[in-house]
PDB file of C-alpha atoms in Angstrom:
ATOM      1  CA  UNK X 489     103.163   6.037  84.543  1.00  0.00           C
ATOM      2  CA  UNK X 490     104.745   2.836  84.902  1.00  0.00           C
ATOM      3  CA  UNK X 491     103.332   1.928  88.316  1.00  0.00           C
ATOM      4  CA  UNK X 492     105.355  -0.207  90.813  1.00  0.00           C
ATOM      5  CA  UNK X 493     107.938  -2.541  88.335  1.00  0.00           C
ATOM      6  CA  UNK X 494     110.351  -5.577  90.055  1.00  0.00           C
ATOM      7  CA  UNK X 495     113.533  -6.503  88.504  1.00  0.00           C
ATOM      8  CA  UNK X 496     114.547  -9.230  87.389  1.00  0.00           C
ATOM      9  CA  UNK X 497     111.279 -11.030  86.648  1.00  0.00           C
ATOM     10  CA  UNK X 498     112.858 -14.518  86.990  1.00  0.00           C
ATOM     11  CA  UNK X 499     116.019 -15.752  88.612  1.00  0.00           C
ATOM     12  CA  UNK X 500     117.504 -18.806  89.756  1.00  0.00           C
ATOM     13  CA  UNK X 501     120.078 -19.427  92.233  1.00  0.00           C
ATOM     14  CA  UNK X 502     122.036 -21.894  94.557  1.00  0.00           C
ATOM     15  CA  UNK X 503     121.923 -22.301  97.686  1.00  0.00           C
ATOM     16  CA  UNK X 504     124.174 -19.930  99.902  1.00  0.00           C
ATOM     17  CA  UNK X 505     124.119 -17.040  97.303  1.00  0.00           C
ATOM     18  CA  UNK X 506     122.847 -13.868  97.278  1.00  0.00           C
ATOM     19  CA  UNK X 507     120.777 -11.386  95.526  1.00  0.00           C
ATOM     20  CA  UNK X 508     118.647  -8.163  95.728  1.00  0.00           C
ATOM     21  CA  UNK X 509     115.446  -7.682  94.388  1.00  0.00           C
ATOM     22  CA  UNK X 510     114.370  -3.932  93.188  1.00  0.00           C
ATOM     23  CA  UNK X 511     111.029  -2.481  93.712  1.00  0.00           C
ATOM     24  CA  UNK X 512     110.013   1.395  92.225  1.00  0.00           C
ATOM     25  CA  UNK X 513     107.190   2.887  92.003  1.00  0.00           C
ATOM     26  CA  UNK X 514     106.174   6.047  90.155  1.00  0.00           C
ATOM     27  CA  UNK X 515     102.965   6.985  92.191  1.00  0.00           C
ATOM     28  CA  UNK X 516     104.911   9.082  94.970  1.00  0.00           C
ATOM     29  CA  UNK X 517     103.870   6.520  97.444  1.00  0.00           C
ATOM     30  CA  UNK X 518     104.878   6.995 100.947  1.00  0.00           C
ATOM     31  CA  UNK X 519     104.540   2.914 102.009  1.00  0.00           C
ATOM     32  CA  UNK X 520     105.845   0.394 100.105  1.00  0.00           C
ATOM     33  CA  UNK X 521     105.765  -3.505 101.071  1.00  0.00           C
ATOM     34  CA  UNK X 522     107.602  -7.041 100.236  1.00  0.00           C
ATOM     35  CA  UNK X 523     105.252  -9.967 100.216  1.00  0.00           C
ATOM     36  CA  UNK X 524     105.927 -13.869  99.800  1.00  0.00           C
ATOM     37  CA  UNK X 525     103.425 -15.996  97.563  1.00  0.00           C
ATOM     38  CA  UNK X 526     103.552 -19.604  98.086  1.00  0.00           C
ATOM     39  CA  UNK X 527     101.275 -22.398  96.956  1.00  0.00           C
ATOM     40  CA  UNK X 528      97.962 -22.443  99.102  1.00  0.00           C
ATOM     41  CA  UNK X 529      99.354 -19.743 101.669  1.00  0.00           C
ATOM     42  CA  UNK X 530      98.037 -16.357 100.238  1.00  0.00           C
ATOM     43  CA  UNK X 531     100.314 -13.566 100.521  1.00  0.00           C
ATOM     44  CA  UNK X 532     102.852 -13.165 103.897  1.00  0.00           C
ATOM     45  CA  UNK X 533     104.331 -10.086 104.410  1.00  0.00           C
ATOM     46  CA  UNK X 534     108.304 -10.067 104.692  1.00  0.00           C
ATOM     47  CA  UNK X 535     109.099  -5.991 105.210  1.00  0.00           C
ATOM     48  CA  UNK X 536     107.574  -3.099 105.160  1.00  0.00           C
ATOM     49  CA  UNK X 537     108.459   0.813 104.689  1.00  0.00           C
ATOM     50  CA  UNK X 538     106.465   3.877 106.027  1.00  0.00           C
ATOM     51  CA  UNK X 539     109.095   6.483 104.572  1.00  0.00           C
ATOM     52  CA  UNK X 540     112.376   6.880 103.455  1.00  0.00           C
ATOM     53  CA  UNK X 541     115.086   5.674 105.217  1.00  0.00           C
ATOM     54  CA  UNK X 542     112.894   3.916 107.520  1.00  0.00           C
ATOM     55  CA  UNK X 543     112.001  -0.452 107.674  1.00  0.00           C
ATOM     56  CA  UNK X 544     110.045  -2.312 109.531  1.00  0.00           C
ATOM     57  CA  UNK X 545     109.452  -6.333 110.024  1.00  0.00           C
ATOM     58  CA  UNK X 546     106.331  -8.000 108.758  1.00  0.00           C
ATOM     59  CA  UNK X 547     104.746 -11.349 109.521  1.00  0.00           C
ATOM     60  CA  UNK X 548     108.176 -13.520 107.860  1.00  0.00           C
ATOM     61  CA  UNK X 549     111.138 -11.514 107.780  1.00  0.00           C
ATOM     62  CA  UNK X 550     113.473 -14.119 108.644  1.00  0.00           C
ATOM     63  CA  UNK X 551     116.718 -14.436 106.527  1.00  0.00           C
ATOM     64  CA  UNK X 552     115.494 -10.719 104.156  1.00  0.00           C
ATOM     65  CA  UNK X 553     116.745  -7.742 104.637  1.00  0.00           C
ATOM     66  CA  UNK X 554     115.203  -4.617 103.178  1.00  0.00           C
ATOM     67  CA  UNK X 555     116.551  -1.011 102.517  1.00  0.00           C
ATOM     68  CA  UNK X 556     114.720   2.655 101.432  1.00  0.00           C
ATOM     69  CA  UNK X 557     117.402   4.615 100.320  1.00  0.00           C
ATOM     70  CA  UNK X 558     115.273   6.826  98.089  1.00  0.00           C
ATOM     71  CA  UNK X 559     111.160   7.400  98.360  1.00  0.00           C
ATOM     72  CA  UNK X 560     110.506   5.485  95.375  1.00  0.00           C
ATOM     73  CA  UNK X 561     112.675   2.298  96.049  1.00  0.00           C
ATOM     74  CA  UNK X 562     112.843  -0.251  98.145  1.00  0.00           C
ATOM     75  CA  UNK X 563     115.097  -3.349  98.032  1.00  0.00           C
ATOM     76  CA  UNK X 564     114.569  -6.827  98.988  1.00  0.00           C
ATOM     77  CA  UNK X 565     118.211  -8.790 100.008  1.00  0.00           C
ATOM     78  CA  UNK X 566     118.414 -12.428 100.511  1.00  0.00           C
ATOM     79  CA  UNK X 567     122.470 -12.727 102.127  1.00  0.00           C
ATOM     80  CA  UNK X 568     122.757 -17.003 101.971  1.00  0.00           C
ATOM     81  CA  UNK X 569     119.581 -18.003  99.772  1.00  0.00           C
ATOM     82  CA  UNK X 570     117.683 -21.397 100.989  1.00  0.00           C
ATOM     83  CA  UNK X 571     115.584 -23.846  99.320  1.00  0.00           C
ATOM     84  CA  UNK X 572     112.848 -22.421 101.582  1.00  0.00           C
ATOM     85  CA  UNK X 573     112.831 -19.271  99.882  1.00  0.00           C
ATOM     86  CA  UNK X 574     111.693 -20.031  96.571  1.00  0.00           C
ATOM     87  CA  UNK X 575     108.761 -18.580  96.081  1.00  0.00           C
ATOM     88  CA  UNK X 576     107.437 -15.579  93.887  1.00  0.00           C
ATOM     89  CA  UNK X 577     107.836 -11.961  95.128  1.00  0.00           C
ATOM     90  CA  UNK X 578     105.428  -9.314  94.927  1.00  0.00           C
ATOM     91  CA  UNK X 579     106.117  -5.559  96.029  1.00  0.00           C
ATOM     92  CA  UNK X 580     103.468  -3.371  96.604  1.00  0.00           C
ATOM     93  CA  UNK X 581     102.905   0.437  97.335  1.00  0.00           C
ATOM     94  CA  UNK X 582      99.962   2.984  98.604  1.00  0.00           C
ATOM     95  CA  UNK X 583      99.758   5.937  99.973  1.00  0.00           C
ATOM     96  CA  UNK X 584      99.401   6.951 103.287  1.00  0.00           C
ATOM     97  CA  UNK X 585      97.179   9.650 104.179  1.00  0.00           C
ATOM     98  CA  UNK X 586      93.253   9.223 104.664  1.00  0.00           C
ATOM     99  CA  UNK X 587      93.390   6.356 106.334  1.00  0.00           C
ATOM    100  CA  UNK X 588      93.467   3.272 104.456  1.00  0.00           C
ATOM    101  CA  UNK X 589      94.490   3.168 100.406  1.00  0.00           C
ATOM    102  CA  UNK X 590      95.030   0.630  97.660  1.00  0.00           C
ATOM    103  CA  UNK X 591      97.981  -1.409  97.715  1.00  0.00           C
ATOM    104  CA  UNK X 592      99.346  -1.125  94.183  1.00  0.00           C
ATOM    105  CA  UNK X 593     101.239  -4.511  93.271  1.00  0.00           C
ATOM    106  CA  UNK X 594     104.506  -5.060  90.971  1.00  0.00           C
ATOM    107  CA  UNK X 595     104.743  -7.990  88.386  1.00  0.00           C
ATOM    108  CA  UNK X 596     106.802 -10.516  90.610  1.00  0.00           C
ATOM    109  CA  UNK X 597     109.755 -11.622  90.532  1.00  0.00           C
ATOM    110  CA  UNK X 598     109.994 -15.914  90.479  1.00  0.00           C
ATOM    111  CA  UNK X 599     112.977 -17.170  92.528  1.00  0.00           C
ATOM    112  CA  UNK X 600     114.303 -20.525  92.575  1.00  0.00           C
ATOM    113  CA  UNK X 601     116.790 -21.772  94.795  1.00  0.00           C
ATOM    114  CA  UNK X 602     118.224 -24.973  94.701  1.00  0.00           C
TER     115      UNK X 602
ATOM    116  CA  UNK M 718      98.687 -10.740 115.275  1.00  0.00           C
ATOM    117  CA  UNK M 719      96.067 -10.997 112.372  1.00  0.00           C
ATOM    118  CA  UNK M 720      94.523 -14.100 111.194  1.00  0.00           C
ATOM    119  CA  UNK M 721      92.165 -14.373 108.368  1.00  0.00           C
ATOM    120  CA  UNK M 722      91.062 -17.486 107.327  1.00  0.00           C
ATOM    121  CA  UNK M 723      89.634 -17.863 103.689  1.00  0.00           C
ATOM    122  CA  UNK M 724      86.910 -20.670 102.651  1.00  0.00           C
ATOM    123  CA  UNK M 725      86.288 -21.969 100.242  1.00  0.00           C
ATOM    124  CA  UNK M 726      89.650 -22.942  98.646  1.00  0.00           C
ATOM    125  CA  UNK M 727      87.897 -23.897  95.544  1.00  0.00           C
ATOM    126  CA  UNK M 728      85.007 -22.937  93.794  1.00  0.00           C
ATOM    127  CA  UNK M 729      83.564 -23.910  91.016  1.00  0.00           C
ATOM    128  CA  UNK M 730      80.460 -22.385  89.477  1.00  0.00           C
ATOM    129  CA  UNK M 731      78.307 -22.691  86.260  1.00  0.00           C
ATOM    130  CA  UNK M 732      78.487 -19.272  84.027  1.00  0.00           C
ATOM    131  CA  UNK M 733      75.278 -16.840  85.293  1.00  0.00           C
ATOM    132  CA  UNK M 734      75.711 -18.365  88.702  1.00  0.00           C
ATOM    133  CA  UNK M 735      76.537 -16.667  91.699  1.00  0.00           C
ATOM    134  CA  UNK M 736      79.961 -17.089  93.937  1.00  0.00           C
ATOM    135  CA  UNK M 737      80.402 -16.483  97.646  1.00  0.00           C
ATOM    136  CA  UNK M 738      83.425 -16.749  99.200  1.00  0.00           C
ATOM    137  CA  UNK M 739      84.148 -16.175 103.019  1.00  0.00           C
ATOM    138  CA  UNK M 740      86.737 -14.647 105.476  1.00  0.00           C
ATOM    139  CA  UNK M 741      86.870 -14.213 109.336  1.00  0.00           C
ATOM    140  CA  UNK M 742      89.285 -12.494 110.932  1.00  0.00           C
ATOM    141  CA  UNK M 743      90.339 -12.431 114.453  1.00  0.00           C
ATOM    142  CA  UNK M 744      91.452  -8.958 115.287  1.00  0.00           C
ATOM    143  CA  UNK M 745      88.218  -6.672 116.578  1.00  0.00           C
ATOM    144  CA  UNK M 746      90.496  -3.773 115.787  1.00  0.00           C
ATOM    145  CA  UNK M 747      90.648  -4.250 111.932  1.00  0.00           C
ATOM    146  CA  UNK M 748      88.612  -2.028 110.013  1.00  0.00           C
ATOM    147  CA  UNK M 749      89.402  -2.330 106.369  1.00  0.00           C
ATOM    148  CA  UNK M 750      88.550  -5.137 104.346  1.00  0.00           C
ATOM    149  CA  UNK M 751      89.598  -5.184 100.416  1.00  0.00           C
ATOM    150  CA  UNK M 752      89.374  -8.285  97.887  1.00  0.00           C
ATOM    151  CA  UNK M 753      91.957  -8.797  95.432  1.00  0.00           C
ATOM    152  CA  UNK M 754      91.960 -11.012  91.946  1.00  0.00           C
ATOM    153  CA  UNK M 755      95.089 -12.572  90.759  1.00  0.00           C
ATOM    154  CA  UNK M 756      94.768 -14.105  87.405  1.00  0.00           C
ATOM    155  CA  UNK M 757      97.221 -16.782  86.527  1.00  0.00           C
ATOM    156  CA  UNK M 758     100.605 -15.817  86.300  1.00  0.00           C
ATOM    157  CA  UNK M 759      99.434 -11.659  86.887  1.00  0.00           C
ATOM    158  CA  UNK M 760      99.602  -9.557  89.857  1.00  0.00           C
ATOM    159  CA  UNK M 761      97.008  -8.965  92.447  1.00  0.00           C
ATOM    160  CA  UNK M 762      94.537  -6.052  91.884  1.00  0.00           C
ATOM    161  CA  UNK M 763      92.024  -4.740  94.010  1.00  0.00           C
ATOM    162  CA  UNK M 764      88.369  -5.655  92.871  1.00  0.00           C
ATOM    163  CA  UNK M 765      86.233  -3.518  95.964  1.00  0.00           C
ATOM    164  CA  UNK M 766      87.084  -3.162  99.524  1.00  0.00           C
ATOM    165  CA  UNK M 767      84.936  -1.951 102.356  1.00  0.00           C
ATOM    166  CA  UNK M 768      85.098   0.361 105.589  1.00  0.00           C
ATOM    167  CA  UNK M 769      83.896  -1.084 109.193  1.00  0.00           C
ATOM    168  CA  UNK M 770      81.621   1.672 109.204  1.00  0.00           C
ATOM    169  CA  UNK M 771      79.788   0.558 106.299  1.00  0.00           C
ATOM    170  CA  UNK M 772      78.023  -3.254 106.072  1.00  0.00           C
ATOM    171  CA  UNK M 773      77.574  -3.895 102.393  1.00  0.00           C
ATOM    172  CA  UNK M 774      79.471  -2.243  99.607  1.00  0.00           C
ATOM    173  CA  UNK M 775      78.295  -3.084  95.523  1.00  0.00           C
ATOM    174  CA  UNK M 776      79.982  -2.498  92.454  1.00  0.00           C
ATOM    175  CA  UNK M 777      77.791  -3.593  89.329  1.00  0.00           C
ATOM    176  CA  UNK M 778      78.192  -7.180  89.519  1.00  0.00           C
ATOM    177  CA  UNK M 779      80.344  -7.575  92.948  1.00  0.00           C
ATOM    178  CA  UNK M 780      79.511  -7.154  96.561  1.00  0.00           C
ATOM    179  CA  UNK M 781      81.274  -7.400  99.665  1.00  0.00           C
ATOM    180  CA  UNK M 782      79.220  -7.755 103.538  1.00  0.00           C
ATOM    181  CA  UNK M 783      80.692  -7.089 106.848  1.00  0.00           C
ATOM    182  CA  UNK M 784      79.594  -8.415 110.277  1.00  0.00           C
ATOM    183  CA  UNK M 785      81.789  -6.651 112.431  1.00  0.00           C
ATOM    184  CA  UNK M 786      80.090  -8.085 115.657  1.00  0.00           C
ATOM    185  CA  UNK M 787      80.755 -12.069 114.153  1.00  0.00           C
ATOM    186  CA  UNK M 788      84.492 -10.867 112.582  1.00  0.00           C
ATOM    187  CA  UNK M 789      83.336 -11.891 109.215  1.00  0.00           C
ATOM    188  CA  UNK M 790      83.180 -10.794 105.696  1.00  0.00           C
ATOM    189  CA  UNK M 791      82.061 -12.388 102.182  1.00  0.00           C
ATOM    190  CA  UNK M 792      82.780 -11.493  98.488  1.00  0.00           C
ATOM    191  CA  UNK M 793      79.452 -12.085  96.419  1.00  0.00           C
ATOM    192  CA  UNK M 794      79.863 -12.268  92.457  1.00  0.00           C
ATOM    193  CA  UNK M 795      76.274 -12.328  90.321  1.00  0.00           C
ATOM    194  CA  UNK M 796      76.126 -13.373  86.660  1.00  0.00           C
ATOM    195  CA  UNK M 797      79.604 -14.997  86.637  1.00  0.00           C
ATOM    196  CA  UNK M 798      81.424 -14.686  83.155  1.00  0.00           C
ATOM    197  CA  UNK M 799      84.213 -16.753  82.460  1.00  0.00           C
ATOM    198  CA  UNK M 800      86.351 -13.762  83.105  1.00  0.00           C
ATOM    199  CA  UNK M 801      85.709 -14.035  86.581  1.00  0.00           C
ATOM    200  CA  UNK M 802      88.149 -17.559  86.907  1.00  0.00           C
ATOM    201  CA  UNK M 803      90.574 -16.228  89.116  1.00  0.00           C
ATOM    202  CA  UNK M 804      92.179 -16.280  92.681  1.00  0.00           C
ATOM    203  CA  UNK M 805      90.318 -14.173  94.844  1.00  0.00           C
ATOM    204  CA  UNK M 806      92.034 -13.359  98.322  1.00  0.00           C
ATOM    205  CA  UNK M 807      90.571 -11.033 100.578  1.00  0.00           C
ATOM    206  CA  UNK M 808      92.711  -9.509 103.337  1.00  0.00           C
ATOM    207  CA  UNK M 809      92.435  -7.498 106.562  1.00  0.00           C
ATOM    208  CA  UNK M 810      93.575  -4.504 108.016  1.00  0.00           C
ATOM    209  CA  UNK M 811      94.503  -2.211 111.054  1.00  0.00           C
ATOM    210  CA  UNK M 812      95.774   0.842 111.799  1.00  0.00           C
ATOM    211  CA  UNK M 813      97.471  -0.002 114.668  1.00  0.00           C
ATOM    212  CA  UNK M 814     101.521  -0.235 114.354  1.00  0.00           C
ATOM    213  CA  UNK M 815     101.234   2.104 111.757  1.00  0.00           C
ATOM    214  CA  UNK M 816     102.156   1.486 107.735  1.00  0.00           C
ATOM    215  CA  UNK M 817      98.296   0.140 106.780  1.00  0.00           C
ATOM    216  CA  UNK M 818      99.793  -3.728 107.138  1.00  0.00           C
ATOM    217  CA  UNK M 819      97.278  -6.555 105.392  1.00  0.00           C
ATOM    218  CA  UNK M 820      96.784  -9.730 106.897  1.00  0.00           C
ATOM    219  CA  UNK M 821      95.643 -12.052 103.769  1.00  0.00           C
ATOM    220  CA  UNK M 822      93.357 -14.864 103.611  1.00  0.00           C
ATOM    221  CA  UNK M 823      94.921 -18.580 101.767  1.00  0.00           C
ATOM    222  CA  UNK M 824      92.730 -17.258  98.551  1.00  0.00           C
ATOM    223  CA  UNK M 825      89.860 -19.042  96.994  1.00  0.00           C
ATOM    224  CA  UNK M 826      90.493 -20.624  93.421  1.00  0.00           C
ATOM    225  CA  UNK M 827      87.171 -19.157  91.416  1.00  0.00           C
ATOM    226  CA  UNK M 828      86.973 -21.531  88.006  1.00  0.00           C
ATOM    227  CA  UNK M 829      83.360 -20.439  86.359  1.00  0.00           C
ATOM    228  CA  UNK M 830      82.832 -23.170  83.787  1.00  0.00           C
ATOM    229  CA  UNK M 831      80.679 -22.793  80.531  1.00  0.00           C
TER     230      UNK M 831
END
């Protein structure tokens, strides 16, 4: 099993562009999540997903957008990138039932936007 | 919502020493508590997390405590290797709102010297 894997792994862009990040995971997780790392500010979650088809905001979700298409996917879209977004992206995944389960994290994507 | 605040931010710690690091939290209705090491440039991965039903959780080497009554929790690491210099975050987490959403500390930079 390949776990949860993020493409691309690096990217740089200018500001006003866009781009989509792509999460999948290979655990048949119900939940999957978009975090934010930045220097000296843990981990800040962006999105989240309980399901298919289904999105919900987390803690910084300004200027993302997020879509669940398919169970094992779940896409992170910047519309008009900012300076203020660059940052390194982590998706995660668990599953749901029994309470409380492991978040499993992908590799991270690095964005820079200048 | 959530807060978890995180102390120390760094730590440093002669090998065979012990490391503590701390977290309160602010929401009485949390009730999981998992630690997570990110070495440089990897992802975060879940190193022991703990129930609010239980008040001390070991595995080998690490420990975690719970005070549910004072909000806090602490990470305890005996006989430090160098393997152990890391960022450690711990996080926080309720059911309510659905989708088992983690509120994460600002992490602790662990550097175990020789």
């Amino acid at each position: 099993n390949a776990g949860v894997t993020q493409t691309p792994k690096f990217r740089v862009l200018k500001t006003g562009q866009s781009m989509t990040l792509l999460c999948a995971q290979d655990m048949n997780h119900e939940y999957m999540y978009w975090y934010r790392q930045d220097p000296g500010m843990g981990l800040r979650l962006i999105h989240y997903s309980v399901g298919e088809g289904t999105t919900a905001k987390g803690e910084v979700p300004d200027g993302y957008n997020v879509s669940r298409l398919k169970k094992q996917n779940f896409l992170l879209g910047l519309e008009s990138a900012a300076p203020s977004q660059t940052s390194v992206y982590f998706c995660a995944s668990s599953y749901s039932r029994g309470g409380y389960n492991e978040q499993f994290f992908g590799p991270g994507t690095r964005l820079t936007v200048l | 919502g959530e807060n978890v605040e995180q102390h120390p931010s760094t730590l440093s710690v002669q090998e065979g020493d012990s490391a503590v690091i701390k977290c309160t939290y602010s929401d009485s209705a949390s009730n999981y508590f998992p630690w997570y090491k990110q070495e440089l440039g990897k992802r975060p991965q879940l190193i022991i997390d703990i129930r609010s039903n239980v008040g001390e959780k070991k595995d080998q080497r690490i420990a975690v405590t719970l005070n549910k009554t004072a909000k806090h929790f602490s990470l305890h690491i005996t006989e430090t290797q160098p393997e152990d210099s890391a960022v450690y975050f711990c996080a926080a987490g309720g059911l309510t709102g659905g989708g088992n959403k983690l509120t994460f500390g600002t992490g602790t930079q662990l550097k175990v010297e020789l």
